[in-house]
PDB file of C-alpha atoms and ligand atoms in Angstrom:
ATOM      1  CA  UNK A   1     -59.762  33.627  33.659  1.00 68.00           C
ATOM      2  CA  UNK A   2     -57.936  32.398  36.439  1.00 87.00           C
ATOM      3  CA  UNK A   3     -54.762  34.676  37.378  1.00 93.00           C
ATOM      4  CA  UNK A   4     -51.844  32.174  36.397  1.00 95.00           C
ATOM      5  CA  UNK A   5     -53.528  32.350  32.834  1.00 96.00           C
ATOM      6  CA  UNK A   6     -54.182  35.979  32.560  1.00 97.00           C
ATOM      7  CA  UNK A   7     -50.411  36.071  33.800  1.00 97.00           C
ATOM      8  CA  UNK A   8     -49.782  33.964  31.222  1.00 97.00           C
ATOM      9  CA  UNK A   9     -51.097  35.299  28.362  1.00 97.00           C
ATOM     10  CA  UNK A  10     -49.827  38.901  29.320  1.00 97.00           C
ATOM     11  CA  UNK A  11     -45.746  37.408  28.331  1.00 96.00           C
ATOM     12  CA  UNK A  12     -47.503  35.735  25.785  1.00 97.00           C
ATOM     13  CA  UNK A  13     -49.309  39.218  23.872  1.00 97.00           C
ATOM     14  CA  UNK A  14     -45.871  40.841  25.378  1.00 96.00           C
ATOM     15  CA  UNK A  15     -47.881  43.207  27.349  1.00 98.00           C
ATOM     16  CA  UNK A  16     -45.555  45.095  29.878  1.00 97.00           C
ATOM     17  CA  UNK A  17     -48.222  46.709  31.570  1.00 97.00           C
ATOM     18  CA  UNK A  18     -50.820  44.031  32.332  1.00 97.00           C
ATOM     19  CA  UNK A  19     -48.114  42.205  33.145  1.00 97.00           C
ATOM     20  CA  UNK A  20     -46.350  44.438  36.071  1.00 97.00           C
ATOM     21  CA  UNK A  21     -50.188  44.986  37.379  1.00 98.00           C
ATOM     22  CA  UNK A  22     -51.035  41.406  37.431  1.00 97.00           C
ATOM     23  CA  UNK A  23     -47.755  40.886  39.534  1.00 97.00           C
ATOM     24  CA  UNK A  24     -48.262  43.699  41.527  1.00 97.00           C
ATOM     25  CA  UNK A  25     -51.642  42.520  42.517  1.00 97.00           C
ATOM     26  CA  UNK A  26     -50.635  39.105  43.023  1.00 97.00           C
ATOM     27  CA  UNK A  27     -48.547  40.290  45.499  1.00 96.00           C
ATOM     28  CA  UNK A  28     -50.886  42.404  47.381  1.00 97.00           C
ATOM     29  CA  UNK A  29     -53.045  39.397  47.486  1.00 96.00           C
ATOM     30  CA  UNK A  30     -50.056  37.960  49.514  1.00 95.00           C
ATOM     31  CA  UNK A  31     -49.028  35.721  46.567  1.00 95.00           C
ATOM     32  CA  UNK A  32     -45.347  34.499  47.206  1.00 93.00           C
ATOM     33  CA  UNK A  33     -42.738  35.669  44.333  1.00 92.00           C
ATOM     34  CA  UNK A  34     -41.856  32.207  43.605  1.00 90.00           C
ATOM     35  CA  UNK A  35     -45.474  31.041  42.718  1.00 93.00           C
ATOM     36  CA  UNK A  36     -45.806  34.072  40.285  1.00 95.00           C
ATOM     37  CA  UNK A  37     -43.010  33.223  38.680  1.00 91.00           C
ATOM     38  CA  UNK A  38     -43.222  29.449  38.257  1.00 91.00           C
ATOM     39  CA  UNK A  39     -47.110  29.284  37.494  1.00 95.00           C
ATOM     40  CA  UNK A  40     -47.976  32.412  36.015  1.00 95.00           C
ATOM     41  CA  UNK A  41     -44.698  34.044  34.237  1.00 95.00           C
ATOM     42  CA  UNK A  42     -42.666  31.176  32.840  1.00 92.00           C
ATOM     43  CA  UNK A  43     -45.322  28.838  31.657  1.00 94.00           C
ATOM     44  CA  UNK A  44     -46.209  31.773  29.504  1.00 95.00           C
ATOM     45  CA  UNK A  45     -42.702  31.799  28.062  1.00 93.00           C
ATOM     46  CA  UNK A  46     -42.778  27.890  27.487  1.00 92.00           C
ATOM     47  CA  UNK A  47     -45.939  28.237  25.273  1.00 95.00           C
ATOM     48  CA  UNK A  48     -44.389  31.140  23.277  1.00 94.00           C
ATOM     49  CA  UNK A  49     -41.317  29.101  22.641  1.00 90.00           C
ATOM     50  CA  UNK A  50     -43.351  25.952  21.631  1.00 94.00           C
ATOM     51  CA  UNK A  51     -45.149  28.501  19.480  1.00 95.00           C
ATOM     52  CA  UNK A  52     -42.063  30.233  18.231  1.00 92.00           C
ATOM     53  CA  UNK A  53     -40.646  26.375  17.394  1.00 91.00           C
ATOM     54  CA  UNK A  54     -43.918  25.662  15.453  1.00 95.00           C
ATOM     55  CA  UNK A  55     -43.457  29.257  12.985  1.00 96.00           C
ATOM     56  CA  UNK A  56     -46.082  30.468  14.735  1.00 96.00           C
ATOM     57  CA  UNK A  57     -44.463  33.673  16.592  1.00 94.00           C
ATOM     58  CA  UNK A  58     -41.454  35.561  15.814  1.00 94.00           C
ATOM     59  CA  UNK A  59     -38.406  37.334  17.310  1.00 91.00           C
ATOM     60  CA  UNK A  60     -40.846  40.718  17.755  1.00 94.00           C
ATOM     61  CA  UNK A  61     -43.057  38.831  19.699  1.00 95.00           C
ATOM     62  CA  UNK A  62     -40.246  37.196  22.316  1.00 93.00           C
ATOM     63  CA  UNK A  63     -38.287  40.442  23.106  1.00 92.00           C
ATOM     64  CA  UNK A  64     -41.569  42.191  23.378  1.00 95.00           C
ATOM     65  CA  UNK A  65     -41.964  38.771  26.100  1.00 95.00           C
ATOM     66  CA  UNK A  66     -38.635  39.395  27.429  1.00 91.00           C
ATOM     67  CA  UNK A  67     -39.505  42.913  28.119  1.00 94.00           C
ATOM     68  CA  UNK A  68     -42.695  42.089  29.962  1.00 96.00           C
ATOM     69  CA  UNK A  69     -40.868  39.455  31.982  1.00 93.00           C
ATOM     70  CA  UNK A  70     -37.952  41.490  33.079  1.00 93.00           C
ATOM     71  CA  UNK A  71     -40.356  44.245  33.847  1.00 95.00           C
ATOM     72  CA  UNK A  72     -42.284  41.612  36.209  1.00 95.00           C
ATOM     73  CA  UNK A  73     -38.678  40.403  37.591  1.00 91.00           C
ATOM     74  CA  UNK A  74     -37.848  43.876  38.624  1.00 93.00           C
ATOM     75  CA  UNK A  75     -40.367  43.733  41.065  1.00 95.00           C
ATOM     76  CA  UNK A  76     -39.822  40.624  42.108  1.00 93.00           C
ATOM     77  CA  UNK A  77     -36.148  40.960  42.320  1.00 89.00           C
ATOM     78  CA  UNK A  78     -36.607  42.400  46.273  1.00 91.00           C
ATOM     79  CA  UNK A  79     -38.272  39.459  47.137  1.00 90.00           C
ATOM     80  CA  UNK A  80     -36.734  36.635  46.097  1.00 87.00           C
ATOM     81  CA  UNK A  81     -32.940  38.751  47.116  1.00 87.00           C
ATOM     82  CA  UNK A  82     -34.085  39.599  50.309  1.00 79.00           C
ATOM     83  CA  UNK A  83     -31.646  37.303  52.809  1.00 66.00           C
ATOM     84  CA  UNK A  84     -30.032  38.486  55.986  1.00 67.00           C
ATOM     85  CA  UNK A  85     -28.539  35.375  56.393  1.00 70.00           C
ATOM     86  CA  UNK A  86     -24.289  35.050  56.808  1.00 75.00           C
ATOM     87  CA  UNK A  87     -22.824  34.047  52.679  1.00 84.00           C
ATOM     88  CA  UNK A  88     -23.145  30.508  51.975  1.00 90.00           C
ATOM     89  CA  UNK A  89     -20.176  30.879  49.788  1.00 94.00           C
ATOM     90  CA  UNK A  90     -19.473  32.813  45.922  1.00 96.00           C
ATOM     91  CA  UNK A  91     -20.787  32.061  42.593  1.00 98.00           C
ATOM     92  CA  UNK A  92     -19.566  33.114  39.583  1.00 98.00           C
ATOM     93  CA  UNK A  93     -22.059  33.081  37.018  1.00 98.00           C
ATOM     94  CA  UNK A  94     -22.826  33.348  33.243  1.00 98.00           C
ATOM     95  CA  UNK A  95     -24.623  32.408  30.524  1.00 98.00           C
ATOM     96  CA  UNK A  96     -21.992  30.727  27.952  1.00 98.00           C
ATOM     97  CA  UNK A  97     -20.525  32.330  24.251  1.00 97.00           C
ATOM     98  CA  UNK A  98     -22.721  33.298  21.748  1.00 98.00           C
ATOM     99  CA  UNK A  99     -26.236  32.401  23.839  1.00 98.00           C
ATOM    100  CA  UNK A 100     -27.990  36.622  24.454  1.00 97.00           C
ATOM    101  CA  UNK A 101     -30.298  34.935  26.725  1.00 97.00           C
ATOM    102  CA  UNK A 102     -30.535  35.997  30.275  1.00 96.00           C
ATOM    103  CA  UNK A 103     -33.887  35.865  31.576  1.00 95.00           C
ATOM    104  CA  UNK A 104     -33.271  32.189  33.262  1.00 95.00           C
ATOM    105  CA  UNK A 105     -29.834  32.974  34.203  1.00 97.00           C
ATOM    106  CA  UNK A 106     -30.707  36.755  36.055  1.00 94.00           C
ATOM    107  CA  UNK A 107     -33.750  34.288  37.969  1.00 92.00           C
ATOM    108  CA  UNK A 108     -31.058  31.759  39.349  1.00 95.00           C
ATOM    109  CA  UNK A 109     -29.166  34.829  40.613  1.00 95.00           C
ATOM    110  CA  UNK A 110     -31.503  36.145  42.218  1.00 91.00           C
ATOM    111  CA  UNK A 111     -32.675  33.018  44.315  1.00 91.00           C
ATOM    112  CA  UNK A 112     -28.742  32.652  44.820  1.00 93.00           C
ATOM    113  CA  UNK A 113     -29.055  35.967  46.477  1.00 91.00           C
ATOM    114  CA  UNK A 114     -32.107  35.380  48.315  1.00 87.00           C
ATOM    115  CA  UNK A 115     -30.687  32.130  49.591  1.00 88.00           C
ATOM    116  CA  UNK A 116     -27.831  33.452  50.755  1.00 91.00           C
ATOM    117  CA  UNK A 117     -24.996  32.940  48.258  1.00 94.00           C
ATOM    118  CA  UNK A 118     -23.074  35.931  47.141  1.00 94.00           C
ATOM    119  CA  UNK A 119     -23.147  36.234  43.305  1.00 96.00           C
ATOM    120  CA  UNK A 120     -20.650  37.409  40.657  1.00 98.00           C
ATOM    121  CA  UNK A 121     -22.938  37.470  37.481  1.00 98.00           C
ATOM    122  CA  UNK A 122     -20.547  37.711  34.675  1.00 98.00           C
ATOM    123  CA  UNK A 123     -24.181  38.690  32.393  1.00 98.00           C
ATOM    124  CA  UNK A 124     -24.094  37.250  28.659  1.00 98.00           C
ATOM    125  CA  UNK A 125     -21.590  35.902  26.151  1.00 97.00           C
ATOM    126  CA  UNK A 126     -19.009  34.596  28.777  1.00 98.00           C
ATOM    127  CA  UNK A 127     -16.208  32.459  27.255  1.00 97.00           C
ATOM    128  CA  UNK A 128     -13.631  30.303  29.654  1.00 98.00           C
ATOM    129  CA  UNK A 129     -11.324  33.311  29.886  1.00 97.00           C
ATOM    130  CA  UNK A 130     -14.041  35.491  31.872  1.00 98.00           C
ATOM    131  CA  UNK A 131     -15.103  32.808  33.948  1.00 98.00           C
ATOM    132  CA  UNK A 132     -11.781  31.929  34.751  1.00 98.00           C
ATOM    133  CA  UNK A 133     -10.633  35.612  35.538  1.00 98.00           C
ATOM    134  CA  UNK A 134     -13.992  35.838  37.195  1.00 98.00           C
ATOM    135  CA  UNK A 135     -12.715  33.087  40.041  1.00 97.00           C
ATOM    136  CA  UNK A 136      -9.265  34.150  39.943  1.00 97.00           C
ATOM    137  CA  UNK A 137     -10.469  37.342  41.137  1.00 97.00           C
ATOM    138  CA  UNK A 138     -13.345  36.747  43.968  1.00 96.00           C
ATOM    139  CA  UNK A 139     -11.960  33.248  45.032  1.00 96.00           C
ATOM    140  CA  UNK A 140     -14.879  31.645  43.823  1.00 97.00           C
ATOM    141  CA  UNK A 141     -15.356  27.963  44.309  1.00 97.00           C
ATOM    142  CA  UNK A 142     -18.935  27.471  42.946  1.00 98.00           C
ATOM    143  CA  UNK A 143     -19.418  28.346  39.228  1.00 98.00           C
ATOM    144  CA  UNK A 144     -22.937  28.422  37.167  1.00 98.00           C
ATOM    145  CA  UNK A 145     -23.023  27.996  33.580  1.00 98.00           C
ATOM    146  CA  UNK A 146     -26.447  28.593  31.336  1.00 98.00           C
ATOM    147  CA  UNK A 147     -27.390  28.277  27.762  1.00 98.00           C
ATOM    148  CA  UNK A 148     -30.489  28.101  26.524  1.00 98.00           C
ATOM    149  CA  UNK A 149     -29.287  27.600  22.553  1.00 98.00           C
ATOM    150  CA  UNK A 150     -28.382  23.733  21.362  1.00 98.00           C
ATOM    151  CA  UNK A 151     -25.056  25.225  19.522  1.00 98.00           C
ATOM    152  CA  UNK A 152     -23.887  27.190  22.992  1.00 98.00           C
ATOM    153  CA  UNK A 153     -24.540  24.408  25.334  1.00 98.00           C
ATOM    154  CA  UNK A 154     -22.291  21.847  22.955  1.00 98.00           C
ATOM    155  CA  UNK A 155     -19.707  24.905  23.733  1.00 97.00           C
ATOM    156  CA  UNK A 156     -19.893  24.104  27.363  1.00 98.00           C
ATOM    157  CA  UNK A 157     -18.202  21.109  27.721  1.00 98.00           C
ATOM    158  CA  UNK A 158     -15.701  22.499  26.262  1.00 98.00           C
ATOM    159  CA  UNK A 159     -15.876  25.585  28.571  1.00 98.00           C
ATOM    160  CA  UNK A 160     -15.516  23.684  31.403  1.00 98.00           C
ATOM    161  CA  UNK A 161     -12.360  21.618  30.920  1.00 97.00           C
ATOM    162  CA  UNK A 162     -10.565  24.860  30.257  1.00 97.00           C
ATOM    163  CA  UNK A 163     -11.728  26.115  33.208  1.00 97.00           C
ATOM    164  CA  UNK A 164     -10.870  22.463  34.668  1.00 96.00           C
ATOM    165  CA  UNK A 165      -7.356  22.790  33.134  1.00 96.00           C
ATOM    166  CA  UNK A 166      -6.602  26.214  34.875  1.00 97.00           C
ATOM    167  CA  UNK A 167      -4.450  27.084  38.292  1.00 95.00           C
ATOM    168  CA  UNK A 168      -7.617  28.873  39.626  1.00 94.00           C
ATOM    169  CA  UNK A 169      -9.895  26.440  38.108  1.00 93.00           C
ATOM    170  CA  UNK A 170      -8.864  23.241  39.574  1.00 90.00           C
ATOM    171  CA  UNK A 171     -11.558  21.847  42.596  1.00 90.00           C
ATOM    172  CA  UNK A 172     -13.957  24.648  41.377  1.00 96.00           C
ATOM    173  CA  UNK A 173     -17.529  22.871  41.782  1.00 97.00           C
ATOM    174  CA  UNK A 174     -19.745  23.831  38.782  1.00 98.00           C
ATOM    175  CA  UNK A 175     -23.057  23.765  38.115  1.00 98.00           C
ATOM    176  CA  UNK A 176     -24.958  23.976  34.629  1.00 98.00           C
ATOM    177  CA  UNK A 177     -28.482  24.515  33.086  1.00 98.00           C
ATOM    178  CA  UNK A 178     -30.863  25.646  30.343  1.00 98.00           C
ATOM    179  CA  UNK A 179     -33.897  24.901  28.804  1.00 96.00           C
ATOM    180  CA  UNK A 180     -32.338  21.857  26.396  1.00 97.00           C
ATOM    181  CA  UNK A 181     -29.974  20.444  29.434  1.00 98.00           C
ATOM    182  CA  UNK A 182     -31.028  17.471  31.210  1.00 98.00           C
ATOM    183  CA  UNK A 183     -29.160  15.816  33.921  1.00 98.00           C
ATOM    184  CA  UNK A 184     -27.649  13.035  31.366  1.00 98.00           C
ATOM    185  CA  UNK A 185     -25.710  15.830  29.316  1.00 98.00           C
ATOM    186  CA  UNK A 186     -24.274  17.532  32.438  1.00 98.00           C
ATOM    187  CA  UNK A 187     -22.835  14.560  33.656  1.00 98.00           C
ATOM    188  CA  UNK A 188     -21.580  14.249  30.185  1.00 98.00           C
ATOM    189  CA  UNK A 189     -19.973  17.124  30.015  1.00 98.00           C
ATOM    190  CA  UNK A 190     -18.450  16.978  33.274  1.00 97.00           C
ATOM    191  CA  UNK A 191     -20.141  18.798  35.347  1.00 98.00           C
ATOM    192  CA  UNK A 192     -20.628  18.390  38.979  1.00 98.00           C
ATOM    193  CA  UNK A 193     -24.358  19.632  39.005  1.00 98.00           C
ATOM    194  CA  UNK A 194     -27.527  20.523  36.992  1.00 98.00           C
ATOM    195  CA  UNK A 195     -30.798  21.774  38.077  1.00 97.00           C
ATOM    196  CA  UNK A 196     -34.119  22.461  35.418  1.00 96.00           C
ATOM    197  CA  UNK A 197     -35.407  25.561  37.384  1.00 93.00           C
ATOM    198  CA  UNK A 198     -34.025  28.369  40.229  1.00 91.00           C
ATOM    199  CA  UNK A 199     -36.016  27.127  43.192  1.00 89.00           C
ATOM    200  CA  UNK A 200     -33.445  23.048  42.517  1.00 94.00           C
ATOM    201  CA  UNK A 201     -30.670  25.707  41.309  1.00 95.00           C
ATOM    202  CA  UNK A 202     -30.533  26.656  45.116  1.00 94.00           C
ATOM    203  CA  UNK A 203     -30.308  23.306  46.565  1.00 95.00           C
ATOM    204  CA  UNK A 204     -27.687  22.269  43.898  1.00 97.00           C
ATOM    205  CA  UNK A 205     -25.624  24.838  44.723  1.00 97.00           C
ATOM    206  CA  UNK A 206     -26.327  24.149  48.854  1.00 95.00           C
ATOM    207  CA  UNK A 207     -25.217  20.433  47.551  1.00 96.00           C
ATOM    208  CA  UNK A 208     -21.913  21.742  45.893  1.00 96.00           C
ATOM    209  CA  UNK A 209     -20.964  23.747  49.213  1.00 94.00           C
ATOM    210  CA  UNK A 210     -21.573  20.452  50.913  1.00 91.00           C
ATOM    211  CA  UNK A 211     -19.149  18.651  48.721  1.00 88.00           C
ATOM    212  CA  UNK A 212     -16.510  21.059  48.768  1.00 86.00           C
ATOM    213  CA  UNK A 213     -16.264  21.094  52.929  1.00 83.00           C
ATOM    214  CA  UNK A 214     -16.137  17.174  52.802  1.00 76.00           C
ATOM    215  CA  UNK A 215     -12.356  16.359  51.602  1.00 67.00           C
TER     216      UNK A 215
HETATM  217  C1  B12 B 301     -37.192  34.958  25.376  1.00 68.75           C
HETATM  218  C2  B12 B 301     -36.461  34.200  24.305  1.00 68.75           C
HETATM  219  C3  B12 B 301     -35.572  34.926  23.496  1.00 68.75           C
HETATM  220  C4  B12 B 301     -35.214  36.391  23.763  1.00 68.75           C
HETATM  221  C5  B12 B 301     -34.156  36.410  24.906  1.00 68.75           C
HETATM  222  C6  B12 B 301     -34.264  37.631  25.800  1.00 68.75           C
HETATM  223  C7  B12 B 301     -33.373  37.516  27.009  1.00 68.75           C
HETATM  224  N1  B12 B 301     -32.942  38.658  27.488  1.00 68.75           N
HETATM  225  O1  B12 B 301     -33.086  36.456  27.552  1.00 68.75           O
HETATM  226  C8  B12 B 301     -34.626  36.821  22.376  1.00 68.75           C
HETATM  227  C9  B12 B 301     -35.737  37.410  21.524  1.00 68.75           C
HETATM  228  C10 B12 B 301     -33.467  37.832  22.432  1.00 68.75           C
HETATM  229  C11 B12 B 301     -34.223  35.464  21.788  1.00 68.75           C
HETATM  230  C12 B12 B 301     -33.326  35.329  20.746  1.00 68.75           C
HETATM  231  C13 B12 B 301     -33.055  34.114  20.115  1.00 68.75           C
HETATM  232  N2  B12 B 301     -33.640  32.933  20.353  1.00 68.75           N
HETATM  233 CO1  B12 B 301     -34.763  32.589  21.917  1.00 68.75          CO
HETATM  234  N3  B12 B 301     -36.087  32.119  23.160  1.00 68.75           N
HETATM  235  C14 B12 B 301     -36.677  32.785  24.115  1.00 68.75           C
HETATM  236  C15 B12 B 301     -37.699  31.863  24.842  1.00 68.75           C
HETATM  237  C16 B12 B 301     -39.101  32.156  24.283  1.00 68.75           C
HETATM  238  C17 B12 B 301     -37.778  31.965  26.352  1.00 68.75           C
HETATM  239  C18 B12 B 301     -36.452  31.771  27.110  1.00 68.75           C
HETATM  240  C19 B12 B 301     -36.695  32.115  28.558  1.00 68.75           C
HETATM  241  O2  B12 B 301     -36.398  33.224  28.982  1.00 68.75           O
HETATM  242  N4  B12 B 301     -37.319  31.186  29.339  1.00 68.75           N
HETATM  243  C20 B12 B 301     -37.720  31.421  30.729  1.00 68.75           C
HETATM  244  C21 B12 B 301     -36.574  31.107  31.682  1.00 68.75           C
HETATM  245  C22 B12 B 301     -37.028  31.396  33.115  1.00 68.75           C
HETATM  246  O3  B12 B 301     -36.262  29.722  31.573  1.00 68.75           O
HETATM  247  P1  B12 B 301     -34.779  29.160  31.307  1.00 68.75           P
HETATM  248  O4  B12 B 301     -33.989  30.142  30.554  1.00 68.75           O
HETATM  249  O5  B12 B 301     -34.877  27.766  30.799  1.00 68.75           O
HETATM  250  O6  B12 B 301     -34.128  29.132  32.776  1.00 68.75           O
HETATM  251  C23 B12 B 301     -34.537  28.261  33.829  1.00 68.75           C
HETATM  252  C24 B12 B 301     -33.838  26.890  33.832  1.00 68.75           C
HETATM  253  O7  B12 B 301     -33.405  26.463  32.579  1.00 68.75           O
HETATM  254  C25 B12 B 301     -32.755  27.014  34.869  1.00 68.75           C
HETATM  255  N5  B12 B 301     -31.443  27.559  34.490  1.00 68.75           N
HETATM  256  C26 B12 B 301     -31.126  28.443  33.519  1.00 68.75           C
HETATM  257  N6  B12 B 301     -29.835  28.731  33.564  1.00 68.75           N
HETATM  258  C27 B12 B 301     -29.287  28.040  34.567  1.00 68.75           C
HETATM  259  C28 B12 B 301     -27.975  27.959  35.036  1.00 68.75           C
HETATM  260  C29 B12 B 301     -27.677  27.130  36.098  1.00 68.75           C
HETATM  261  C30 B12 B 301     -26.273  27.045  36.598  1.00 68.75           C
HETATM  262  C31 B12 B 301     -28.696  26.338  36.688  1.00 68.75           C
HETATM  263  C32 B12 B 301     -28.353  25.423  37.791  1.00 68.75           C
HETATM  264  C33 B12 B 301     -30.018  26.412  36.230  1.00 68.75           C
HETATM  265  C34 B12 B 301     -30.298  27.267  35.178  1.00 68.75           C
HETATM  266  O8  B12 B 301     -33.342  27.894  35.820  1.00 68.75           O
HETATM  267  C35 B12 B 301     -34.027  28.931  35.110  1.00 68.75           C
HETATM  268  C36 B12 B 301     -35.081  29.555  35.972  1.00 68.75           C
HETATM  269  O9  B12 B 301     -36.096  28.653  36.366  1.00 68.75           O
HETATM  270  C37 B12 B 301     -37.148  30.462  24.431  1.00 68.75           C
HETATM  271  C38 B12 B 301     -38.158  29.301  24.476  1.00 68.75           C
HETATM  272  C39 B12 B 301     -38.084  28.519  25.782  1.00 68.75           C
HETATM  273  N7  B12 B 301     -39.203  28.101  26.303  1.00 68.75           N
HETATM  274  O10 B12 B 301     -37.005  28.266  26.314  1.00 68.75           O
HETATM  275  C40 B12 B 301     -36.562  30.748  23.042  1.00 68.75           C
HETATM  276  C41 B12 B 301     -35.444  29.856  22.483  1.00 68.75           C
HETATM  277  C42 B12 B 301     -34.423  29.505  23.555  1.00 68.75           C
HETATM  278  N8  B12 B 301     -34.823  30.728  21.492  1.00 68.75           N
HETATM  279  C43 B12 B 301     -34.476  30.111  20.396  1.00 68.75           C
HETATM  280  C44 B12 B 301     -33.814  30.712  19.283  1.00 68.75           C
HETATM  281  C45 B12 B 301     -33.636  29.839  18.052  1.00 68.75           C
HETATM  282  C46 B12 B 301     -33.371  32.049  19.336  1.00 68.75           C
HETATM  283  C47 B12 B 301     -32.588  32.784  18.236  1.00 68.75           C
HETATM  284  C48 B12 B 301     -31.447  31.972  17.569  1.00 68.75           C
HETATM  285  C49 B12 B 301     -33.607  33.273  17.189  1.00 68.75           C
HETATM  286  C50 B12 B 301     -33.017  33.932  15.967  1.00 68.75           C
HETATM  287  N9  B12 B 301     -33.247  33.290  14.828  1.00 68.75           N
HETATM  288  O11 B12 B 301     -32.392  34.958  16.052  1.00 68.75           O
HETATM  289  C51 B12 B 301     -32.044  34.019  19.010  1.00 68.75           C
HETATM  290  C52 B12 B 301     -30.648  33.722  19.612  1.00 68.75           C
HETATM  291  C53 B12 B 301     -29.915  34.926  20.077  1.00 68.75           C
HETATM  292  C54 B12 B 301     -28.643  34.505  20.820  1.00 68.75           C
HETATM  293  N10 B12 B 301     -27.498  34.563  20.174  1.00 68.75           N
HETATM  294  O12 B12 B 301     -28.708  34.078  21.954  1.00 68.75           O
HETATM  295  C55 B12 B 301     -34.808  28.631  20.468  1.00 68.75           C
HETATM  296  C56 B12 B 301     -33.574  27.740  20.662  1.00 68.75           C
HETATM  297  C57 B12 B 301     -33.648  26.483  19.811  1.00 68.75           C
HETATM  298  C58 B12 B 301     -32.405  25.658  19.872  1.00 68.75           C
HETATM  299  N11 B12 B 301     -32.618  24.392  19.613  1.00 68.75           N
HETATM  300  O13 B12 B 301     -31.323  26.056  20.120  1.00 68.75           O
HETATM  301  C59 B12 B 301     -35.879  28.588  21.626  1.00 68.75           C
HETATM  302  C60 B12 B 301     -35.887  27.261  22.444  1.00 68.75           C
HETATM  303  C61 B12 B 301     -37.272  28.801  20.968  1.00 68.75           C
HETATM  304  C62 B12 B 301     -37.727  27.599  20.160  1.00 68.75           C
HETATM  305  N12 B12 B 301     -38.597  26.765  20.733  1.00 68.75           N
HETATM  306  O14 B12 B 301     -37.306  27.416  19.043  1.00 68.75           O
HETATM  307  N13 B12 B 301     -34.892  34.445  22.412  1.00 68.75           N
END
């Protein structure tokens, strides 16, 4: 079986330890992070969500998933953090009220990292107040929003003209995503960016810094 699939099917059958050895010799093989992640790891959680959708696996089988994955991201994490380069800018991020998931959201972070940004990751379950008290504090002008749930991304809208509506919030450039976002429904909602994976999250966020230097 070709590596991506046996990758693959490890986050499908939940199995932490194939998993981190797969990755681990991957890696050795001089794999880059990024390819692991995007053609081995995640497709593996798309086909348990499809399967999940269908009443074919349950919530046992996607933490035992989520498990695997994180395991695989620790190791991973180094990689895709490591940056010497001078801070792009600060970016408060957090995946929206009511929405647990994190998996997506801790992967944007850490290519934020790696690219340079400096990141204020507010974790799950952040309402407008947090993210607001978030940039109030660090002086954050870049702000990343995720849900991965339909009823906590119809939240975000909502989210972000508080945050719109606030002395600190005013001119902050923000970014959203998740698994049922598309571009259409960002603009929608009033957002100034939107990206469907980590490796576009980085150049949106590049884009935003952009925008904010040009009056
Ligand atoms: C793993 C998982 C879980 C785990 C989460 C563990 C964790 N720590 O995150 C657990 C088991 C806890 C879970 C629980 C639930 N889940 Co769930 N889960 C998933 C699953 C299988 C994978 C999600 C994932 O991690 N994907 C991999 C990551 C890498 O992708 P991603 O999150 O999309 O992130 C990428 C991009 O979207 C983007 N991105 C993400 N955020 C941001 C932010 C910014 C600013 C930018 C620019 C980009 C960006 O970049 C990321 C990296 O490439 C999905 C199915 C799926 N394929 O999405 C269902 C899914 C999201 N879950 C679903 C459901 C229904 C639930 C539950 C309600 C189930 C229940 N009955 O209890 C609960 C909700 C709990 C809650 N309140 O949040 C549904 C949602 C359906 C809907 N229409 O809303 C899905 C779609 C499954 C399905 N097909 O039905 N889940």
């Amino acid at each position: 079986m070709p590596r991506d699939q046996e990758l693959a099917q490890g986050i499908i059958r939940g199995d932490r330890e194939s998993v981190v050895r797969l990755t681990r010799e991957e890696l050795d093989a001089g794999r880059e992070a990024v390819g692991i992640l995007n053609e081995g790891l995640i497709p593996g959680m798309d086909v348990l969500g499809e399967r999940f959708a269908r009443g074919e696996a349950f919530i046992p089988e996607l933490m035992a998933a989520a498990k695997a994955m994180n395991a695989a991201m620790e190791i991973l994490r180094p990689l895709l953090e490591a940056s010497g380069v001078e801070s792009l800018g600060k970016v408060v991020m957090g995946t929206v009220k009511g929405d647990m998931h994190d998996i997506g959201k801790n992967l944007v972070c850490m290519m934020l990292r790696g690219a340079g940004f400096e990141v204020i990751d507010l974790g799950v379950n952040a309402g407008a107040e947090r993210f607001i008290q978030a940039i109030e504090e660090s002086g954050a002008r870049l702000l990343g929003m995720s849900a991965l749930l339909t009823t906590t991304m119809s939240r975000m809208g909502g989210i972000i003209e508080e945050i719109r509506k606030s002395r600190a919030g005013a001119g902050v450039r923000i970014a959203v995503g998740g698994a049922p976002l598309d571009l259409a429904y960002a603009n929608k909602i009033g957002a100034d960016g939107y990206a469907k994976d980590a490796t576009v999250a980085v150049e949106c966020f590049k884009g935003l810094v952009a925008a904010l230097r040009t009056p």
